[in-house]
Structures are given as C-alpha cells and as structure tokens.
Amino acid sequence: MNKQKVNLESLVRDNIYKLMPYKSARDDYSGDQGVFLDANENPYGDLNRYPDPYQSALKEKIAVLKSVATDNIFIGNGSDEVIDLVFRIFCNPGKDKALCFVPSYGMYEVSSDINDVELIKLPLTNNFQIDKETLSPYMNDPLLKVIFICSPNNPTGNLICRDDIVSILDSYNGIVVVDEAYIDFADTESMISLLDSYSNLIVCQTFSKAWGLAGIRIGVAYSNYEIISLLNKVKPPYNVSSLNQKAAIEAISNYKFYSVNLSNIMKEKEKLYEELAGCTIVNKVYPSDANFFLIEVDDANQIYQQLRDLRIITRNRHRQVDNCIRVTVGNKSENKLLINALKRLS
C-alpha cells in the first residue's frame, strides 16, 4: 500500500494521455522464430533485424540484479533520454515548471530549455544539501510538475540527505526524479527500495559509470507500472540498439568483472583523496560518494588550463562552484600523473 498516492492523470499532459503510440512490427509479433516479412528489413546480414523495442532480455537481467519486476523498468538511450521524456510527458511547454537544486547535472536545464519549460534552480546549502525553507514556498504550486534530485550529486559528489528526499516525496504531489547515476560508488541503499511506497517516484541509474559502459548509452528508470507505460508510450520505437542491449546483458552476466573494477576504483579513490589533500595547491577536497572529487584551488581557470597543457584533462566547474575543478578517479598510473602535475604546479 502506497504511502503517497498521486493523481497521475492530473500531472500528465492531455495530448500524451490521448496519444496513440506508434506500433512497430515487433509490437504485432514478438516471437524470435519465423519468416519475417513484416518490417521491410533486408533479409541478409547479422544486424538486419530491428532490436527488441522493449529490451525484454536485458530487463530480465536487471530485474534479478535489482530485485524489481520487469514492469517497473524502463531502458533509455542514456539517462538523458529519460530526463527528456519526463519533461515531454508531464510538462506543458510554456506553462508548467520543473525544479532542481544547483549546482547539479546540466542536462536538467538543457532539457527544460528544449521543451520550453521554466526550470526553478534552488541553491544547495554550503554543505550541498537541500534548503527545505527555500523549497517550501514552491511545494504547493500546481504548475510545478517535476522535481529533479541528483544523489550522489554531480559535480559536488555528495549524497543528498535521504530524509530530505523522503520528506519531499511525502508532501509533494508532483513527480520526483532521483538521479542515481553514481549510486554504485556510495555506501547507501538505492531509493529503488521506496518504489512501492511512492507512486510519484522515478529513480534513474546508468551503465555509464560503475559498469564502464558509457559508450553504449544505456540508462535505466525504475518506477511504477503506470509511469513506465507512459515512458514506453512516448519513446521512439527502437530507442536502444541490439548491440547495446547485448553489451549490457554481457556485462551483467560477467558481474565479477564489474565487481573487481568497482573495488579497484574505490581503493584508488581512497589513495587519491589522501594525495589531493596533501597537495599545497589544493585548498579543499570535498567529501565524495561518487567516483570523482570536487577540489578547490586558488584559480581554477589557470590550474585547469595548466593541467590541460600537460594533457591531463579535468573538468573546470568554476562557474558552478567558485574556483573548483572536478577530478575523476582514474587508474593508478593516471592518478599518479595527476598528483605529480599538481605538485609541480604548486
């Protein structure tokens, strides 16, 4: 029984509810045996057939991995597709609003601009947490359809307080998207565990980070059956290629490879933190629950360019957080090159 039951029909755009989705050939016949003369495919080749539009085999693997039903899983062309679909399903262009907490992932704003939706950007506190007093006036705005929460947050690296997220879920009648792209690196339980309690919750994860599959663009959304059905209704019919589905299935099947790599990253992360903290050029290393660190220096623009000249590419986040650079945890040799360069620059 849900703790929070929202009226989804009141949140979804009217034209989306009325939309007759495109029916692909694989909607009419989903079997894998037969003489296929229905989709105007070339009869020759290894990749001549359209992919499974609903990624059934991959969803079955993910369902076991995450202990959720396949009906609660949506596969997107990266998490960015999920973000865009949320805007398209729930926000009327030029009328409705969405909200996020900054600094955070830049695609929330890009997608809001593309979809002509006002994005309210509320500053996080000094320790990068949600300011509930600042948020409070917006919670009952009927035009505020979606709240995005990135946890662990990018670019700051920290988890957003779980109790604060639950408080929003308890009191807000719109859609809450919790973006957990970096959750594999955090010592905490995913918000997926709350899906049965909140009908307005969407949890996004990805194969791009801990799974090392950024090149195949596989994003995953977890939610209730009705929201997953809406995502499937609006998405392009063949949004994830056969090659990408196969690569993700193979990765899950080879879980040990993922586990070993994740362990190595976490070990290197611990060493990198100590080394960064010991660099005189680094004023502060922010705590991180992700696979990167936000570091504060005297002149982020200068340090970023000097590192770039040495072909050590970091991310200049000065515009988001004053004089800060974001540094990904690399392998042992990459981290050593970074530290040596920072020591030479100090």
mmCIF file of C-alpha atoms in Angstrom:
data_model
loop_
_atom_site.group_PDB
_atom_site.id
_atom_site.type_symbol
_atom_site.label_atom_id
_atom_site.label_comp_id
_atom_site.label_asym_id
_atom_site.label_seq_id
_atom_site.Cartn_x
_atom_site.Cartn_y
_atom_site.Cartn_z
ATOM 1 C CA MET A 1 0.000 0.000 0.000
ATOM 2 C CA ASN A 2 1.453 3.342 -1.080
ATOM 3 C CA LYS A 3 2.314 5.980 1.475
ATOM 4 C CA GLN A 4 1.924 8.654 -1.184
ATOM 5 C CA LYS A 5 -0.583 8.196 -3.992
ATOM 6 C CA VAL A 6 -0.702 10.995 -6.539
ATOM 7 C CA ASN A 7 -3.205 11.515 -9.309
ATOM 8 C CA LEU A 8 -1.044 10.889 -12.362
ATOM 9 C CA GLU A 9 -3.820 11.832 -14.758
ATOM 10 C CA SER A 10 -3.727 15.362 -13.376
ATOM 11 C CA LEU A 11 0.029 15.545 -13.971
ATOM 12 C CA VAL A 12 0.312 14.088 -17.465
ATOM 13 C CA ARG A 13 -0.136 16.361 -20.465
ATOM 14 C CA ASP A 14 -3.550 15.852 -22.091
ATOM 15 C CA ASN A 15 -2.061 15.164 -25.521
ATOM 16 C CA ILE A 16 0.154 12.433 -24.042
ATOM 17 C CA TYR A 17 -2.813 10.673 -22.465
ATOM 18 C CA LYS A 18 -4.636 10.875 -25.812
ATOM 19 C CA LEU A 19 -1.560 9.870 -27.821
ATOM 20 C CA MET A 20 -1.829 6.758 -29.962
ATOM 21 C CA PRO A 21 1.754 5.420 -29.838
ATOM 22 C CA TYR A 22 3.489 4.086 -32.918
ATOM 23 C CA LYS A 23 3.093 0.342 -33.182
ATOM 24 C CA SER A 24 6.188 -1.338 -34.556
ATOM 25 C CA ALA A 25 6.258 -4.682 -36.312
ATOM 26 C CA ARG A 26 7.584 -6.216 -33.105
ATOM 27 C CA ASP A 27 4.529 -4.965 -31.242
ATOM 28 C CA ASP A 28 2.353 -7.081 -33.513
ATOM 29 C CA TYR A 29 4.589 -10.155 -33.284
ATOM 30 C CA SER A 30 7.237 -10.513 -30.583
ATOM 31 C CA GLY A 31 8.489 -14.036 -31.283
ATOM 32 C CA ASP A 32 12.022 -14.706 -32.497
ATOM 33 C CA GLN A 33 11.198 -17.635 -34.794
ATOM 34 C CA GLY A 34 9.522 -17.417 -38.169
ATOM 35 C CA VAL A 35 9.798 -15.968 -41.649
ATOM 36 C CA PHE A 36 9.903 -12.223 -41.048
ATOM 37 C CA LEU A 37 8.373 -10.288 -43.918
ATOM 38 C CA ASP A 38 6.606 -7.652 -41.814
ATOM 39 C CA ALA A 39 9.114 -4.836 -41.177
ATOM 40 C CA ASN A 40 10.660 -4.249 -44.609
ATOM 41 C CA GLU A 41 14.026 -5.453 -43.308
ATOM 42 C CA ASN A 42 16.865 -6.623 -45.513
ATOM 43 C CA PRO A 43 16.852 -10.454 -45.379
ATOM 44 C CA TYR A 44 20.680 -10.601 -45.370
ATOM 45 C CA GLY A 45 23.239 -9.846 -42.662
ATOM 46 C CA ASP A 46 23.846 -10.249 -38.934
ATOM 47 C CA LEU A 47 22.318 -6.924 -37.884
ATOM 48 C CA ASN A 48 19.497 -6.763 -40.397
ATOM 49 C CA ARG A 49 16.665 -7.129 -37.869
ATOM 50 C CA TYR A 50 15.231 -4.376 -35.720
ATOM 51 C CA PRO A 51 16.044 -4.654 -31.993
ATOM 52 C CA ASP A 52 13.563 -5.655 -29.321
ATOM 53 C CA PRO A 53 11.744 -2.340 -28.706
ATOM 54 C CA TYR A 54 11.161 -3.213 -25.047
ATOM 55 C CA GLN A 55 14.554 -4.821 -24.316
ATOM 56 C CA SER A 56 12.943 -7.864 -22.672
ATOM 57 C CA ALA A 57 16.098 -9.948 -22.224
ATOM 58 C CA LEU A 58 18.004 -7.023 -20.695
ATOM 59 C CA LYS A 59 15.117 -6.142 -18.381
ATOM 60 C CA GLU A 60 15.013 -9.721 -17.114
ATOM 61 C CA LYS A 61 18.701 -9.477 -16.191
ATOM 62 C CA ILE A 62 18.230 -6.108 -14.499
ATOM 63 C CA ALA A 63 15.141 -7.335 -12.659
ATOM 64 C CA VAL A 64 17.172 -10.085 -10.992
ATOM 65 C CA LEU A 65 20.095 -7.751 -10.312
ATOM 66 C CA LYS A 66 17.932 -5.065 -8.671
ATOM 67 C CA SER A 67 15.157 -7.282 -7.242
ATOM 68 C CA VAL A 68 12.399 -5.424 -9.079
ATOM 69 C CA ALA A 69 9.730 -6.550 -11.534
ATOM 70 C CA THR A 70 10.385 -6.086 -15.256
ATOM 71 C CA ASP A 71 7.211 -3.949 -15.403
ATOM 72 C CA ASN A 72 8.973 -1.428 -13.161
ATOM 73 C CA ILE A 73 11.928 -0.974 -15.545
ATOM 74 C CA PHE A 74 12.391 1.390 -18.491
ATOM 75 C CA ILE A 75 15.501 1.302 -20.680
ATOM 76 C CA GLY A 76 16.552 4.571 -22.269
ATOM 77 C CA ASN A 77 19.191 5.762 -24.695
ATOM 78 C CA GLY A 78 21.190 7.017 -21.734
ATOM 79 C CA SER A 79 19.620 8.685 -18.687
ATOM 80 C CA ASP A 80 19.374 11.837 -20.787
ATOM 81 C CA GLU A 81 16.530 10.253 -22.756
ATOM 82 C CA VAL A 82 14.696 9.537 -19.512
ATOM 83 C CA ILE A 83 15.110 13.173 -18.407
ATOM 84 C CA ASP A 84 13.804 14.441 -21.736
ATOM 85 C CA LEU A 85 10.827 12.058 -21.711
ATOM 86 C CA VAL A 86 9.857 13.205 -18.210
ATOM 87 C CA PHE A 87 9.629 16.786 -19.476
ATOM 88 C CA ARG A 88 7.652 15.714 -22.539
ATOM 89 C CA ILE A 89 5.176 13.610 -20.561
ATOM 90 C CA PHE A 90 4.493 15.820 -17.561
ATOM 91 C CA CYS A 91 5.266 19.435 -18.516
ATOM 92 C CA ASN A 92 3.192 21.543 -20.887
ATOM 93 C CA PRO A 93 5.554 23.822 -22.868
ATOM 94 C CA GLY A 94 5.342 27.477 -21.962
ATOM 95 C CA LYS A 95 3.116 26.761 -18.974
ATOM 96 C CA ASP A 96 4.398 24.208 -16.458
ATOM 97 C CA LYS A 97 7.552 24.295 -14.348
ATOM 98 C CA ALA A 98 10.219 21.946 -13.074
ATOM 99 C CA LEU A 99 12.697 22.390 -10.236
ATOM 100 C CA CYS A 100 16.227 21.272 -9.459
ATOM 101 C CA PHE A 101 18.881 22.109 -6.880
ATOM 102 C CA VAL A 102 22.109 23.720 -8.018
ATOM 103 C CA PRO A 103 24.879 23.114 -8.642
ATOM 104 C CA SER A 104 23.815 19.916 -10.334
ATOM 105 C CA TYR A 105 23.742 17.959 -13.599
ATOM 106 C CA GLY A 106 23.448 20.351 -16.538
ATOM 107 C CA MET A 107 21.039 18.280 -18.650
ATOM 108 C CA TYR A 108 18.086 19.199 -16.439
ATOM 109 C CA GLU A 109 18.411 22.775 -17.654
ATOM 110 C CA VAL A 110 19.181 21.817 -21.261
ATOM 111 C CA SER A 111 16.124 19.558 -21.441
ATOM 112 C CA SER A 112 13.927 22.209 -19.827
ATOM 113 C CA ASP A 113 15.074 24.756 -22.406
ATOM 114 C CA ILE A 114 14.491 22.344 -25.300
ATOM 115 C CA ASN A 115 10.985 21.620 -24.033
ATOM 116 C CA ASP A 116 10.206 25.289 -23.241
ATOM 117 C CA VAL A 117 9.638 24.573 -19.556
ATOM 118 C CA GLU A 118 10.628 27.017 -16.823
ATOM 119 C CA LEU A 119 13.267 25.457 -14.549
ATOM 120 C CA ILE A 120 13.437 26.775 -11.000
ATOM 121 C CA LYS A 121 17.012 26.435 -9.727
ATOM 122 C CA LEU A 122 17.309 26.477 -5.947
ATOM 123 C CA PRO A 123 20.809 26.804 -4.464
ATOM 124 C CA LEU A 124 22.009 23.998 -2.221
ATOM 125 C CA THR A 125 23.309 24.918 1.223
ATOM 126 C CA ASN A 126 27.010 25.445 1.940
ATOM 127 C CA ASN A 127 27.388 21.707 2.544
ATOM 128 C CA PHE A 128 25.480 20.957 -0.677
ATOM 129 C CA GLN A 129 22.204 19.837 0.885
ATOM 130 C CA ILE A 130 18.603 20.846 0.183
ATOM 131 C CA ASP A 131 17.447 24.013 1.923
ATOM 132 C CA LYS A 132 13.932 22.970 2.933
ATOM 133 C CA GLU A 133 12.919 26.506 3.902
ATOM 134 C CA THR A 134 13.815 27.797 0.430
ATOM 135 C CA LEU A 135 11.953 24.899 -1.167
ATOM 136 C CA SER A 136 8.804 25.188 0.938
ATOM 137 C CA PRO A 137 7.069 28.042 -0.984
ATOM 138 C CA TYR A 138 7.169 26.044 -4.214
ATOM 139 C CA MET A 139 5.751 22.760 -2.936
ATOM 140 C CA ASN A 140 2.076 23.644 -3.481
ATOM 141 C CA ASP A 141 2.481 25.338 -6.857
ATOM 142 C CA PRO A 142 0.074 23.455 -9.187
ATOM 143 C CA LEU A 143 2.273 24.314 -12.173
ATOM 144 C CA LEU A 144 5.349 22.680 -10.614
ATOM 145 C CA LYS A 145 5.171 19.214 -12.143
ATOM 146 C CA VAL A 146 8.650 17.731 -11.587
ATOM 147 C CA ILE A 147 11.456 17.956 -9.030
ATOM 148 C CA PHE A 148 14.883 16.602 -10.011
ATOM 149 C CA ILE A 149 17.281 15.447 -7.278
ATOM 150 C CA CYS A 150 20.762 14.233 -8.189
ATOM 151 C CA SER A 151 22.161 11.945 -5.471
ATOM 152 C CA PRO A 152 25.101 11.457 -5.327
ATOM 153 C CA ASN A 153 25.170 14.924 -6.783
ATOM 154 C CA ASN A 154 27.208 15.991 -9.785
ATOM 155 C CA PRO A 155 29.502 17.968 -9.565
ATOM 156 C CA THR A 156 29.701 18.064 -5.762
ATOM 157 C CA GLY A 157 29.927 14.291 -5.224
ATOM 158 C CA ASN A 158 27.853 14.043 -2.046
ATOM 159 C CA LEU A 159 24.664 12.145 -1.308
ATOM 160 C CA ILE A 160 21.594 14.264 -0.692
ATOM 161 C CA CYS A 161 20.121 13.560 2.737
ATOM 162 C CA ARG A 162 17.708 10.646 2.335
ATOM 163 C CA ASP A 163 15.315 12.015 4.955
ATOM 164 C CA ASP A 164 15.021 15.242 2.976
ATOM 165 C CA ILE A 165 14.152 13.327 -0.197
ATOM 166 C CA VAL A 166 11.563 11.266 1.688
ATOM 167 C CA SER A 167 10.101 14.450 3.140
ATOM 168 C CA ILE A 168 9.628 15.818 -0.379
ATOM 169 C CA LEU A 169 8.017 12.559 -1.509
ATOM 170 C CA ASP A 170 5.657 12.676 1.481
ATOM 171 C CA SER A 171 4.444 16.214 0.891
ATOM 172 C CA TYR A 172 4.733 16.858 -2.855
ATOM 173 C CA ASN A 173 2.008 15.926 -5.349
ATOM 174 C CA GLY A 174 4.184 16.045 -8.454
ATOM 175 C CA ILE A 175 6.832 13.767 -9.932
ATOM 176 C CA VAL A 176 10.137 13.316 -8.075
ATOM 177 C CA VAL A 177 13.071 12.114 -10.176
ATOM 178 C CA VAL A 178 16.038 10.872 -8.150
ATOM 179 C CA ASP A 179 19.069 10.635 -10.421
ATOM 180 C CA GLU A 180 21.374 7.935 -9.039
ATOM 181 C CA ALA A 181 23.987 7.792 -11.799
ATOM 182 C CA TYR A 182 26.753 7.390 -9.176
ATOM 183 C CA ILE A 183 24.906 5.242 -6.627
ATOM 184 C CA ASP A 184 27.201 2.219 -7.137
ATOM 185 C CA PHE A 185 30.048 4.165 -5.552
ATOM 186 C CA ALA A 186 28.021 5.194 -2.479
ATOM 187 C CA ASP A 187 27.685 3.242 0.739
ATOM 188 C CA THR A 188 23.907 3.539 0.891
ATOM 189 C CA GLU A 189 20.709 1.895 -0.250
ATOM 190 C CA SER A 190 19.165 3.000 -3.526
ATOM 191 C CA MET A 191 15.851 4.850 -3.497
ATOM 192 C CA ILE A 192 14.539 1.937 -5.584
ATOM 193 C CA SER A 193 13.576 0.399 -2.246
ATOM 194 C CA LEU A 194 10.860 3.080 -1.916
ATOM 195 C CA LEU A 195 9.103 2.442 -5.238
ATOM 196 C CA ASP A 196 6.264 0.540 -3.598
ATOM 197 C CA SER A 197 5.671 3.413 -1.189
ATOM 198 C CA TYR A 198 5.552 6.366 -3.591
ATOM 199 C CA SER A 199 3.622 6.429 -6.847
ATOM 200 C CA ASN A 200 5.312 9.695 -7.884
ATOM 201 C CA LEU A 201 8.911 8.411 -7.645
ATOM 202 C CA ILE A 202 11.202 7.779 -10.620
ATOM 203 C CA VAL A 203 14.737 6.536 -9.942
ATOM 204 C CA CYS A 204 17.332 6.864 -12.710
ATOM 205 C CA GLN A 205 20.513 4.808 -12.923
ATOM 206 C CA THR A 206 23.016 4.136 -15.669
ATOM 207 C CA PHE A 207 25.517 1.668 -17.097
ATOM 208 C CA SER A 208 27.869 4.543 -17.974
ATOM 209 C CA LYS A 209 29.705 4.937 -14.666
ATOM 210 C CA ALA A 210 30.426 1.952 -12.413
ATOM 211 C CA TRP A 211 29.688 -0.536 -15.204
ATOM 212 C CA GLY A 212 32.209 1.146 -17.518
ATOM 213 C CA LEU A 213 29.803 1.244 -20.474
ATOM 214 C CA ALA A 214 29.490 4.959 -21.255
ATOM 215 C CA GLY A 215 29.902 4.143 -24.946
ATOM 216 C CA ILE A 216 26.695 2.111 -25.223
ATOM 217 C CA ARG A 217 24.323 4.725 -23.737
ATOM 218 C CA ILE A 218 22.131 2.581 -21.504
ATOM 219 C CA GLY A 219 20.101 4.470 -18.909
ATOM 220 C CA VAL A 220 17.522 2.820 -16.669
ATOM 221 C CA ALA A 221 14.451 4.280 -14.990
ATOM 222 C CA TYR A 222 12.617 2.480 -12.199
ATOM 223 C CA SER A 223 9.065 3.413 -11.294
ATOM 224 C CA ASN A 224 5.523 2.085 -11.025
ATOM 225 C CA TYR A 225 3.825 0.344 -13.933
ATOM 226 C CA GLU A 226 1.772 3.382 -14.975
ATOM 227 C CA ILE A 227 4.763 5.718 -15.283
ATOM 228 C CA ILE A 228 6.839 3.048 -17.060
ATOM 229 C CA SER A 229 3.944 2.587 -19.515
ATOM 230 C CA LEU A 230 3.943 6.324 -20.222
ATOM 231 C CA LEU A 231 7.693 6.312 -20.872
ATOM 232 C CA ASN A 232 7.277 3.387 -23.284
ATOM 233 C CA LYS A 233 4.362 5.160 -24.954
ATOM 234 C CA VAL A 234 6.353 8.294 -25.788
ATOM 235 C CA LYS A 235 9.824 6.901 -26.540
ATOM 236 C CA PRO A 236 10.940 6.187 -30.134
ATOM 237 C CA PRO A 237 10.057 2.587 -31.086
ATOM 238 C CA TYR A 238 13.627 1.269 -31.309
ATOM 239 C CA ASN A 239 15.491 3.540 -28.911
ATOM 240 C CA VAL A 240 18.202 1.049 -27.833
ATOM 241 C CA SER A 241 20.173 -0.889 -30.431
ATOM 242 C CA SER A 242 20.671 -4.653 -30.466
ATOM 243 C CA LEU A 243 24.424 -4.185 -29.979
ATOM 244 C CA ASN A 244 23.911 -2.011 -26.916
ATOM 245 C CA GLN A 245 21.370 -4.366 -25.377
ATOM 246 C CA LYS A 246 23.756 -7.282 -25.913
ATOM 247 C CA ALA A 247 26.688 -5.402 -24.354
ATOM 248 C CA ALA A 248 24.674 -4.603 -21.215
ATOM 249 C CA ILE A 249 23.462 -8.207 -20.908
ATOM 250 C CA GLU A 250 27.037 -9.475 -21.202
ATOM 251 C CA ALA A 251 28.205 -7.004 -18.560
ATOM 252 C CA ILE A 252 25.580 -8.161 -16.069
ATOM 253 C CA SER A 253 26.418 -11.794 -16.854
ATOM 254 C CA ASN A 254 30.073 -11.018 -16.098
ATOM 255 C CA TYR A 255 29.308 -9.458 -12.709
ATOM 256 C CA LYS A 256 32.718 -10.379 -11.318
ATOM 257 C CA PHE A 257 34.421 -8.079 -13.836
ATOM 258 C CA TYR A 258 32.197 -5.203 -12.692
ATOM 259 C CA SER A 259 32.786 -6.029 -9.030
ATOM 260 C CA VAL A 260 36.582 -6.180 -9.359
ATOM 261 C CA ASN A 261 36.725 -2.898 -11.289
ATOM 262 C CA LEU A 262 34.466 -1.189 -8.769
ATOM 263 C CA SER A 263 36.659 -2.393 -5.917
ATOM 264 C CA ASN A 264 39.780 -1.100 -7.677
ATOM 265 C CA ILE A 265 38.174 2.304 -8.233
ATOM 266 C CA MET A 266 37.213 2.569 -4.569
ATOM 267 C CA LYS A 267 40.752 1.675 -3.465
ATOM 268 C CA GLU A 268 42.238 4.236 -5.825
ATOM 269 C CA LYS A 269 39.686 6.789 -4.661
ATOM 270 C CA GLU A 270 40.873 6.465 -1.068
ATOM 271 C CA LYS A 271 44.508 6.926 -2.114
ATOM 272 C CA LEU A 272 43.672 9.828 -4.412
ATOM 273 C CA TYR A 273 41.840 11.654 -1.634
ATOM 274 C CA GLU A 274 44.913 11.492 0.606
ATOM 275 C CA GLU A 275 47.206 12.628 -2.191
ATOM 276 C CA LEU A 276 44.954 15.517 -3.209
ATOM 277 C CA ALA A 277 44.590 16.641 0.388
ATOM 278 C CA GLY A 278 48.379 16.691 0.654
ATOM 279 C CA CYS A 279 48.894 18.964 -2.369
ATOM 280 C CA THR A 280 49.657 22.537 -1.337
ATOM 281 C CA ILE A 281 47.880 23.828 -4.449
ATOM 282 C CA VAL A 282 44.630 22.228 -3.276
ATOM 283 C CA ASN A 283 42.741 24.281 -0.686
ATOM 284 C CA LYS A 284 39.953 21.777 -0.108
ATOM 285 C CA VAL A 285 38.823 18.331 -1.195
ATOM 286 C CA TYR A 286 35.079 17.994 -0.810
ATOM 287 C CA PRO A 287 33.768 14.676 0.578
ATOM 288 C CA SER A 288 32.532 12.407 -2.206
ATOM 289 C CA ASP A 289 30.145 9.473 -2.517
ATOM 290 C CA ALA A 290 30.891 9.200 -6.229
ATOM 291 C CA ASN A 291 33.905 8.311 -8.404
ATOM 292 C CA PHE A 292 35.209 11.852 -8.508
ATOM 293 C CA PHE A 293 36.324 14.695 -6.258
ATOM 294 C CA LEU A 294 35.498 18.366 -6.348
ATOM 295 C CA ILE A 295 38.646 20.237 -5.367
ATOM 296 C CA GLU A 296 39.036 23.911 -4.538
ATOM 297 C CA VAL A 297 42.107 25.827 -5.716
ATOM 298 C CA ASP A 298 43.071 29.495 -5.827
ATOM 299 C CA ASP A 299 42.500 29.896 -9.573
ATOM 300 C CA ALA A 300 40.502 27.105 -11.190
ATOM 301 C CA ASN A 301 40.729 28.567 -14.687
ATOM 302 C CA GLN A 302 44.515 28.728 -14.535
ATOM 303 C CA ILE A 303 45.025 25.296 -12.958
ATOM 304 C CA TYR A 304 42.602 23.677 -15.390
ATOM 305 C CA GLN A 305 44.479 25.171 -18.364
ATOM 306 C CA GLN A 306 47.895 24.219 -16.974
ATOM 307 C CA LEU A 307 46.764 20.631 -16.490
ATOM 308 C CA ARG A 308 45.260 20.620 -19.959
ATOM 309 C CA ASP A 309 48.565 21.800 -21.411
ATOM 310 C CA LEU A 310 50.063 18.681 -19.821
ATOM 311 C CA ARG A 311 47.283 16.625 -21.482
ATOM 312 C CA ILE A 312 45.671 15.895 -18.128
ATOM 313 C CA ILE A 313 42.032 16.671 -18.721
ATOM 314 C CA THR A 314 39.883 17.537 -15.717
ATOM 315 C CA ARG A 315 36.565 19.420 -15.618
ATOM 316 C CA ASN A 316 36.536 23.106 -14.783
ATOM 317 C CA ARG A 317 33.494 23.686 -12.559
ATOM 318 C CA HIS A 318 34.362 27.275 -11.605
ATOM 319 C CA ARG A 319 31.047 28.550 -12.977
ATOM 320 C CA GLN A 320 29.136 26.131 -10.743
ATOM 321 C CA VAL A 321 31.303 26.234 -7.600
ATOM 322 C CA ASP A 322 33.797 29.052 -7.129
ATOM 323 C CA ASN A 323 37.372 28.045 -8.074
ATOM 324 C CA CYS A 324 36.640 24.329 -8.176
ATOM 325 C CA ILE A 325 37.789 21.571 -10.504
ATOM 326 C CA ARG A 326 36.188 18.144 -10.768
ATOM 327 C CA VAL A 327 38.635 15.242 -10.915
ATOM 328 C CA THR A 328 37.584 11.712 -11.862
ATOM 329 C CA VAL A 329 39.231 8.765 -10.102
ATOM 330 C CA GLY A 330 41.390 7.155 -12.776
ATOM 331 C CA ASN A 331 43.577 4.105 -12.668
ATOM 332 C CA LYS A 332 46.763 4.019 -10.607
ATOM 333 C CA SER A 333 49.041 5.473 -13.294
ATOM 334 C CA GLU A 334 46.561 8.179 -14.300
ATOM 335 C CA ASN A 335 46.099 9.293 -10.704
ATOM 336 C CA LYS A 336 49.870 9.402 -10.220
ATOM 337 C CA LEU A 337 50.308 11.623 -13.278
ATOM 338 C CA LEU A 338 47.649 13.999 -11.925
ATOM 339 C CA ILE A 339 49.198 14.239 -8.474
ATOM 340 C CA ASN A 340 52.712 14.747 -9.840
ATOM 341 C CA ALA A 341 51.439 17.520 -12.082
ATOM 342 C CA LEU A 342 49.620 19.265 -9.218
ATOM 343 C CA LYS A 343 52.749 19.082 -7.081
ATOM 344 C CA ARG A 344 54.821 20.626 -9.853
ATOM 345 C CA LEU A 345 52.301 23.435 -10.247
ATOM 346 C CA SER A 346 52.230 24.257 -6.528
#
